[in-house]
Each structure stands twice: as C-alpha cells, then as structure tokens.
Amino acid sequence: MDARDKQLLRSLRLELCTEVLVDGVVVQYLYQEGILTDSHVQEIKSQTTSQRKTMMLLDILPSRGPKAFDAFLDSLQEFPWVKEKLMMKRKEMTVQDPADVTEIAPCILKTSPTDQQLNKLARRLGPEWEHIVLCLGLSHTDIYRCKVNHPHNLQSQIVAAFVLWRQRLGKKATIQSLQASLMAEEVDPSVLQYMFE
C-alpha cells in the first residue's frame, strides 16, 4: 500500500471505526480477494466490539500489499458514502514528491542511530515495525521477546527491537541500513526525516 493510502487510512481511522461495520461483507470480501489470511480473519473476529474489529482491520490493511487499498474500497459496497468519501479524499491528498525530501548526508548515513533518534522513529511507526526489524535481521523470536518484555507499550516494543538490532550489529547498524529497510516496507520518507528534527 502506498504512503498516501496509508496516510489516508490513518487520518480517517476514528471516522471509519464509527461508520464501517466489518461484521458483514467487508472482511469476507478481503479474504476472498487474498488480502486477508485465515489468521487475520480470526484475529479480527476475536475482537469484542465492532469498533475494535474495524480498528484491527485498519491495523492489518497497510501491510497487505499494493492492492489492499483498492480491494478495501471494493469491499465497501454496503457503505457507498464511506467509499465515496475515501475516493474524494484520496484525490485531494498530495503525495510528497521524493525529490522534495531533503537528502541525508552520507557521513550521517554511515553512523548508528542514537537512542533519541530511535525513540522518535518508534513514535512514527505502526504495525509495519515488525517487518522493518525483520528486514534488519532480527528474528520472529526477537520480536516476540520485545513484545513480552513490554506488553502494554508499542513504542517500547519498537525501541527495544531497534536497540537489540544496534547491539547485535554494532557499527554495521547504520542509518543507511535503517533507511533501506524503511524503503523496502514503503514507509513514508518523512518518517526518517522526523528522526533528525
């Protein structure tokens, strides 16, 4: 899913939670189209309220590939007003041109990120953080440990994972490799810029 669509889902999150009921056709359609897996459907159904189910779906969607947003729009047959609003907002949104993003100096790219920078980055990341740290070389077991050690704080889980990566790789844990993994997961370039503000 591209950065614009992720941003759009994030900006309308609360509104979507009140208007879209995922108990109906939405989840089944996304499952049929291969956007959601069995475990995703179970995870969504296990939520206690309709709003929580919708939130869970919105957490999962951004990581489900380039067709996820369009499939989500198609799944909203029962909610034409929501589909219309999403399509209008999507047209209005301007995506930041990669040329507008200021380049990071090569000398900075070769350094390791500081704790403060990792904290800032963690604040900007959502569910995609797990894929990012897997790209950086951590294992599913490492991610599980970070989640167990910080069960109630997502930001702490993310920071713990990045600190573990930096400890393991030492001087090889550079901002450049971090940037590459963020780009691989199609994270908005502004997230990395925010680290340096």
mmCIF file of C-alpha atoms in Angstrom:
data_model
loop_
_atom_site.group_PDB
_atom_site.id
_atom_site.type_symbol
_atom_site.label_atom_id
_atom_site.label_comp_id
_atom_site.label_asym_id
_atom_site.label_seq_id
_atom_site.Cartn_x
_atom_site.Cartn_y
_atom_site.Cartn_z
ATOM 1 C CA MET A 1 0.000 0.000 0.000
ATOM 2 C CA ASP A 2 1.467 3.341 -0.944
ATOM 3 C CA ALA A 3 2.243 6.091 1.572
ATOM 4 C CA ARG A 4 -0.718 8.247 0.514
ATOM 5 C CA ASP A 5 -3.244 5.462 1.147
ATOM 6 C CA LYS A 6 -1.653 4.583 4.498
ATOM 7 C CA GLN A 7 -1.860 8.246 5.497
ATOM 8 C CA LEU A 8 -5.486 8.427 4.357
ATOM 9 C CA LEU A 9 -6.485 5.388 6.445
ATOM 10 C CA ARG A 10 -4.655 6.827 9.455
ATOM 11 C CA SER A 11 -6.296 10.258 9.124
ATOM 12 C CA LEU A 12 -9.828 8.809 8.857
ATOM 13 C CA ARG A 13 -9.307 5.994 11.376
ATOM 14 C CA LEU A 14 -11.825 7.115 14.030
ATOM 15 C CA GLU A 15 -14.425 8.047 11.445
ATOM 16 C CA LEU A 16 -14.108 4.655 9.747
ATOM 17 C CA CYS A 17 -14.453 2.911 13.113
ATOM 18 C CA THR A 18 -17.823 4.552 13.714
ATOM 19 C CA GLU A 19 -19.185 4.080 10.177
ATOM 20 C CA VAL A 20 -17.906 0.761 8.873
ATOM 21 C CA LEU A 21 -19.126 -2.484 10.393
ATOM 22 C CA VAL A 22 -16.694 -5.221 9.456
ATOM 23 C CA ASP A 23 -19.055 -7.942 10.683
ATOM 24 C CA GLY A 24 -20.700 -8.007 7.246
ATOM 25 C CA VAL A 25 -19.255 -8.434 3.791
ATOM 26 C CA VAL A 26 -16.073 -6.338 4.205
ATOM 27 C CA VAL A 27 -13.829 -8.948 5.870
ATOM 28 C CA GLN A 28 -15.205 -11.817 3.782
ATOM 29 C CA TYR A 29 -14.575 -9.900 0.559
ATOM 30 C CA LEU A 30 -10.983 -9.069 1.581
ATOM 31 C CA TYR A 31 -10.456 -12.736 2.484
ATOM 32 C CA GLN A 32 -11.876 -13.841 -0.877
ATOM 33 C CA GLU A 33 -9.533 -11.446 -2.700
ATOM 34 C CA GLY A 34 -6.498 -12.810 -0.843
ATOM 35 C CA ILE A 35 -5.835 -9.574 1.044
ATOM 36 C CA LEU A 36 -6.554 -11.189 4.419
ATOM 37 C CA THR A 37 -5.395 -14.616 5.554
ATOM 38 C CA ASP A 38 -7.262 -17.072 7.804
ATOM 39 C CA SER A 39 -5.339 -15.861 10.830
ATOM 40 C CA HIS A 40 -6.183 -12.210 10.017
ATOM 41 C CA VAL A 41 -9.896 -13.073 9.830
ATOM 42 C CA GLN A 42 -9.695 -14.929 13.173
ATOM 43 C CA GLU A 43 -7.805 -12.037 14.760
ATOM 44 C CA ILE A 44 -10.468 -9.566 13.595
ATOM 45 C CA LYS A 45 -13.369 -11.791 14.695
ATOM 46 C CA SER A 46 -11.800 -12.267 18.142
ATOM 47 C CA GLN A 47 -12.191 -8.546 18.927
ATOM 48 C CA THR A 48 -15.023 -7.800 21.330
ATOM 49 C CA THR A 49 -16.749 -4.822 19.662
ATOM 50 C CA SER A 50 -17.448 -3.777 16.078
ATOM 51 C CA GLN A 51 -15.223 -0.726 16.518
ATOM 52 C CA ARG A 52 -12.324 -2.870 17.724
ATOM 53 C CA LYS A 53 -12.833 -5.219 14.777
ATOM 54 C CA THR A 54 -12.634 -2.277 12.394
ATOM 55 C CA MET A 55 -9.516 -0.951 14.167
ATOM 56 C CA MET A 56 -7.862 -4.350 13.859
ATOM 57 C CA LEU A 57 -8.666 -4.417 10.137
ATOM 58 C CA LEU A 58 -7.200 -0.909 9.748
ATOM 59 C CA ASP A 59 -4.045 -2.076 11.567
ATOM 60 C CA ILE A 60 -3.654 -5.062 9.235
ATOM 61 C CA LEU A 61 -4.502 -3.447 5.870
ATOM 62 C CA PRO A 62 -1.409 -1.220 5.365
ATOM 63 C CA SER A 63 0.887 -4.249 5.440
ATOM 64 C CA ARG A 64 -1.114 -6.285 2.915
ATOM 65 C CA GLY A 65 0.454 -5.141 -0.337
ATOM 66 C CA PRO A 66 -0.268 -2.698 -3.154
ATOM 67 C CA LYS A 67 -3.787 -3.977 -3.936
ATOM 68 C CA ALA A 68 -5.055 -3.755 -0.344
ATOM 69 C CA PHE A 69 -6.492 -0.230 -0.501
ATOM 70 C CA ASP A 70 -8.386 -0.740 -3.768
ATOM 71 C CA ALA A 71 -9.733 -4.068 -2.510
ATOM 72 C CA PHE A 72 -10.847 -2.306 0.685
ATOM 73 C CA LEU A 73 -12.702 0.282 -1.426
ATOM 74 C CA ASP A 74 -14.366 -2.534 -3.409
ATOM 75 C CA SER A 75 -15.403 -4.228 -0.160
ATOM 76 C CA LEU A 76 -17.406 -1.180 0.943
ATOM 77 C CA GLN A 77 -20.476 -1.999 -1.207
ATOM 78 C CA GLU A 78 -22.724 -1.734 1.858
ATOM 79 C CA PHE A 79 -21.214 1.658 2.724
ATOM 80 C CA PRO A 80 -21.266 3.710 -0.521
ATOM 81 C CA TRP A 81 -20.986 7.027 1.367
ATOM 82 C CA VAL A 82 -17.754 5.861 3.047
ATOM 83 C CA LYS A 83 -16.326 4.628 -0.260
ATOM 84 C CA GLU A 84 -17.182 7.962 -1.909
ATOM 85 C CA LYS A 85 -15.540 9.947 0.886
ATOM 86 C CA LEU A 86 -12.360 7.823 0.757
ATOM 87 C CA MET A 87 -12.128 8.250 -3.017
ATOM 88 C CA MET A 88 -12.618 12.026 -2.772
ATOM 89 C CA LYS A 89 -10.037 12.403 -0.003
ATOM 90 C CA ARG A 90 -7.615 10.205 -1.951
ATOM 91 C CA LYS A 91 -7.839 12.569 -4.941
ATOM 92 C CA GLU A 92 -7.309 15.612 -2.701
ATOM 93 C CA MET A 93 -4.226 14.241 -0.981
ATOM 94 C CA THR A 94 -0.921 15.158 -2.469
ATOM 95 C CA VAL A 95 1.909 12.765 -2.039
ATOM 96 C CA GLN A 96 5.204 14.300 -1.127
ATOM 97 C CA ASP A 97 7.483 14.162 -4.126
ATOM 98 C CA PRO A 98 10.595 12.124 -3.266
ATOM 99 C CA ALA A 99 12.631 14.970 -4.810
ATOM 100 C CA ASP A 100 11.272 17.296 -2.090
ATOM 101 C CA VAL A 101 12.688 15.138 0.686
ATOM 102 C CA THR A 102 15.982 16.542 1.822
ATOM 103 C CA GLU A 103 18.887 14.202 1.298
ATOM 104 C CA ILE A 104 20.657 12.823 4.331
ATOM 105 C CA ALA A 105 24.370 13.498 4.283
ATOM 106 C CA PRO A 106 26.469 10.385 3.502
ATOM 107 C CA CYS A 107 28.521 10.873 6.689
ATOM 108 C CA ILE A 108 25.300 10.686 8.744
ATOM 109 C CA LEU A 109 24.092 7.593 6.845
ATOM 110 C CA LYS A 110 27.194 5.693 7.976
ATOM 111 C CA THR A 111 26.562 6.386 11.693
ATOM 112 C CA SER A 112 24.439 4.383 14.113
ATOM 113 C CA PRO A 113 21.150 5.961 15.222
ATOM 114 C CA THR A 114 21.082 7.378 18.757
ATOM 115 C CA ASP A 115 18.542 6.343 21.423
ATOM 116 C CA GLN A 116 16.763 9.668 20.918
ATOM 117 C CA GLN A 117 16.508 9.099 17.146
ATOM 118 C CA LEU A 118 15.211 5.542 17.656
ATOM 119 C CA ASN A 119 12.598 6.879 20.081
ATOM 120 C CA LYS A 120 11.433 9.448 17.529
ATOM 121 C CA LEU A 121 11.264 6.792 14.832
ATOM 122 C CA ALA A 122 9.281 4.446 17.110
ATOM 123 C CA ARG A 123 6.700 7.199 17.665
ATOM 124 C CA ARG A 124 6.010 7.351 13.932
ATOM 125 C CA LEU A 125 5.778 3.633 13.187
ATOM 126 C CA GLY A 126 2.712 1.440 13.347
ATOM 127 C CA PRO A 127 2.194 -2.287 12.786
ATOM 128 C CA GLU A 128 4.774 -2.274 9.969
ATOM 129 C CA TRP A 129 7.605 -2.101 12.542
ATOM 130 C CA GLU A 130 7.816 -5.894 12.735
ATOM 131 C CA HIS A 131 8.551 -6.216 9.004
ATOM 132 C CA ILE A 132 11.145 -3.438 9.269
ATOM 133 C CA VAL A 133 13.115 -5.164 12.039
ATOM 134 C CA LEU A 134 12.856 -8.489 10.190
ATOM 135 C CA CYS A 135 14.461 -6.698 7.187
ATOM 136 C CA LEU A 136 17.204 -5.542 9.547
ATOM 137 C CA GLY A 137 17.995 -9.137 10.500
ATOM 138 C CA LEU A 138 16.050 -9.719 13.715
ATOM 139 C CA SER A 139 14.054 -12.938 14.042
ATOM 140 C CA HIS A 140 10.421 -13.580 14.934
ATOM 141 C CA THR A 141 11.706 -14.806 18.315
ATOM 142 C CA ASP A 142 13.415 -11.432 18.888
ATOM 143 C CA ILE A 143 10.164 -9.626 18.090
ATOM 144 C CA TYR A 144 8.252 -11.931 20.431
ATOM 145 C CA ARG A 145 10.726 -11.188 23.249
ATOM 146 C CA CYS A 146 10.368 -7.429 22.706
ATOM 147 C CA LYS A 147 6.577 -7.778 22.882
ATOM 148 C CA VAL A 148 6.715 -9.926 26.044
ATOM 149 C CA ASN A 149 9.168 -7.559 27.764
ATOM 150 C CA HIS A 150 6.947 -4.531 27.018
ATOM 151 C CA PRO A 151 3.422 -5.972 26.774
ATOM 152 C CA HIS A 152 1.474 -2.727 27.154
ATOM 153 C CA ASN A 153 3.571 -0.224 25.226
ATOM 154 C CA LEU A 154 4.009 -0.485 21.456
ATOM 155 C CA GLN A 155 6.628 2.275 21.338
ATOM 156 C CA SER A 156 8.746 0.472 23.949
ATOM 157 C CA GLN A 157 8.494 -2.766 21.920
ATOM 158 C CA ILE A 158 9.718 -0.955 18.815
ATOM 159 C CA VAL A 159 12.566 0.829 20.629
ATOM 160 C CA ALA A 160 13.635 -2.447 22.279
ATOM 161 C CA ALA A 161 13.787 -4.133 18.857
ATOM 162 C CA PHE A 162 15.870 -1.331 17.343
ATOM 163 C CA VAL A 163 18.230 -1.276 20.354
ATOM 164 C CA LEU A 164 18.660 -5.058 20.044
ATOM 165 C CA TRP A 165 19.476 -4.623 16.343
ATOM 166 C CA ARG A 166 22.042 -1.922 17.164
ATOM 167 C CA GLN A 167 23.640 -4.070 19.904
ATOM 168 C CA ARG A 168 23.879 -7.115 17.607
ATOM 169 C CA LEU A 169 25.302 -5.385 14.568
ATOM 170 C CA GLY A 170 27.433 -2.748 16.275
ATOM 171 C CA LYS A 171 28.980 -0.434 13.660
ATOM 172 C CA LYS A 172 27.032 -2.187 10.897
ATOM 173 C CA ALA A 173 23.751 -0.931 12.426
ATOM 174 C CA THR A 174 23.730 2.250 10.362
ATOM 175 C CA ILE A 175 21.107 4.831 9.498
ATOM 176 C CA GLN A 176 21.634 3.767 5.877
ATOM 177 C CA SER A 177 20.534 0.172 6.554
ATOM 178 C CA LEU A 178 17.611 1.533 8.580
ATOM 179 C CA GLN A 179 16.642 3.761 5.644
ATOM 180 C CA ALA A 180 16.827 0.784 3.250
ATOM 181 C CA SER A 181 14.510 -1.333 5.407
ATOM 182 C CA LEU A 182 12.040 1.564 5.768
ATOM 183 C CA MET A 183 12.007 1.989 1.988
ATOM 184 C CA ALA A 184 11.546 -1.764 1.499
ATOM 185 C CA GLU A 185 8.412 -1.557 3.648
ATOM 186 C CA GLU A 186 7.224 1.555 1.745
ATOM 187 C CA VAL A 187 7.289 3.718 4.891
ATOM 188 C CA ASP A 188 6.794 7.410 4.121
ATOM 189 C CA PRO A 189 10.228 9.119 3.744
ATOM 190 C CA SER A 190 9.106 11.871 6.157
ATOM 191 C CA VAL A 191 9.298 9.298 8.986
ATOM 192 C CA LEU A 192 13.078 9.117 8.606
ATOM 193 C CA GLN A 193 13.328 12.915 8.252
ATOM 194 C CA TYR A 194 11.486 13.291 11.553
ATOM 195 C CA MET A 195 14.303 11.384 13.281
ATOM 196 C CA PHE A 196 16.673 14.271 12.551
ATOM 197 C CA GLU A 197 14.396 17.148 13.581
#
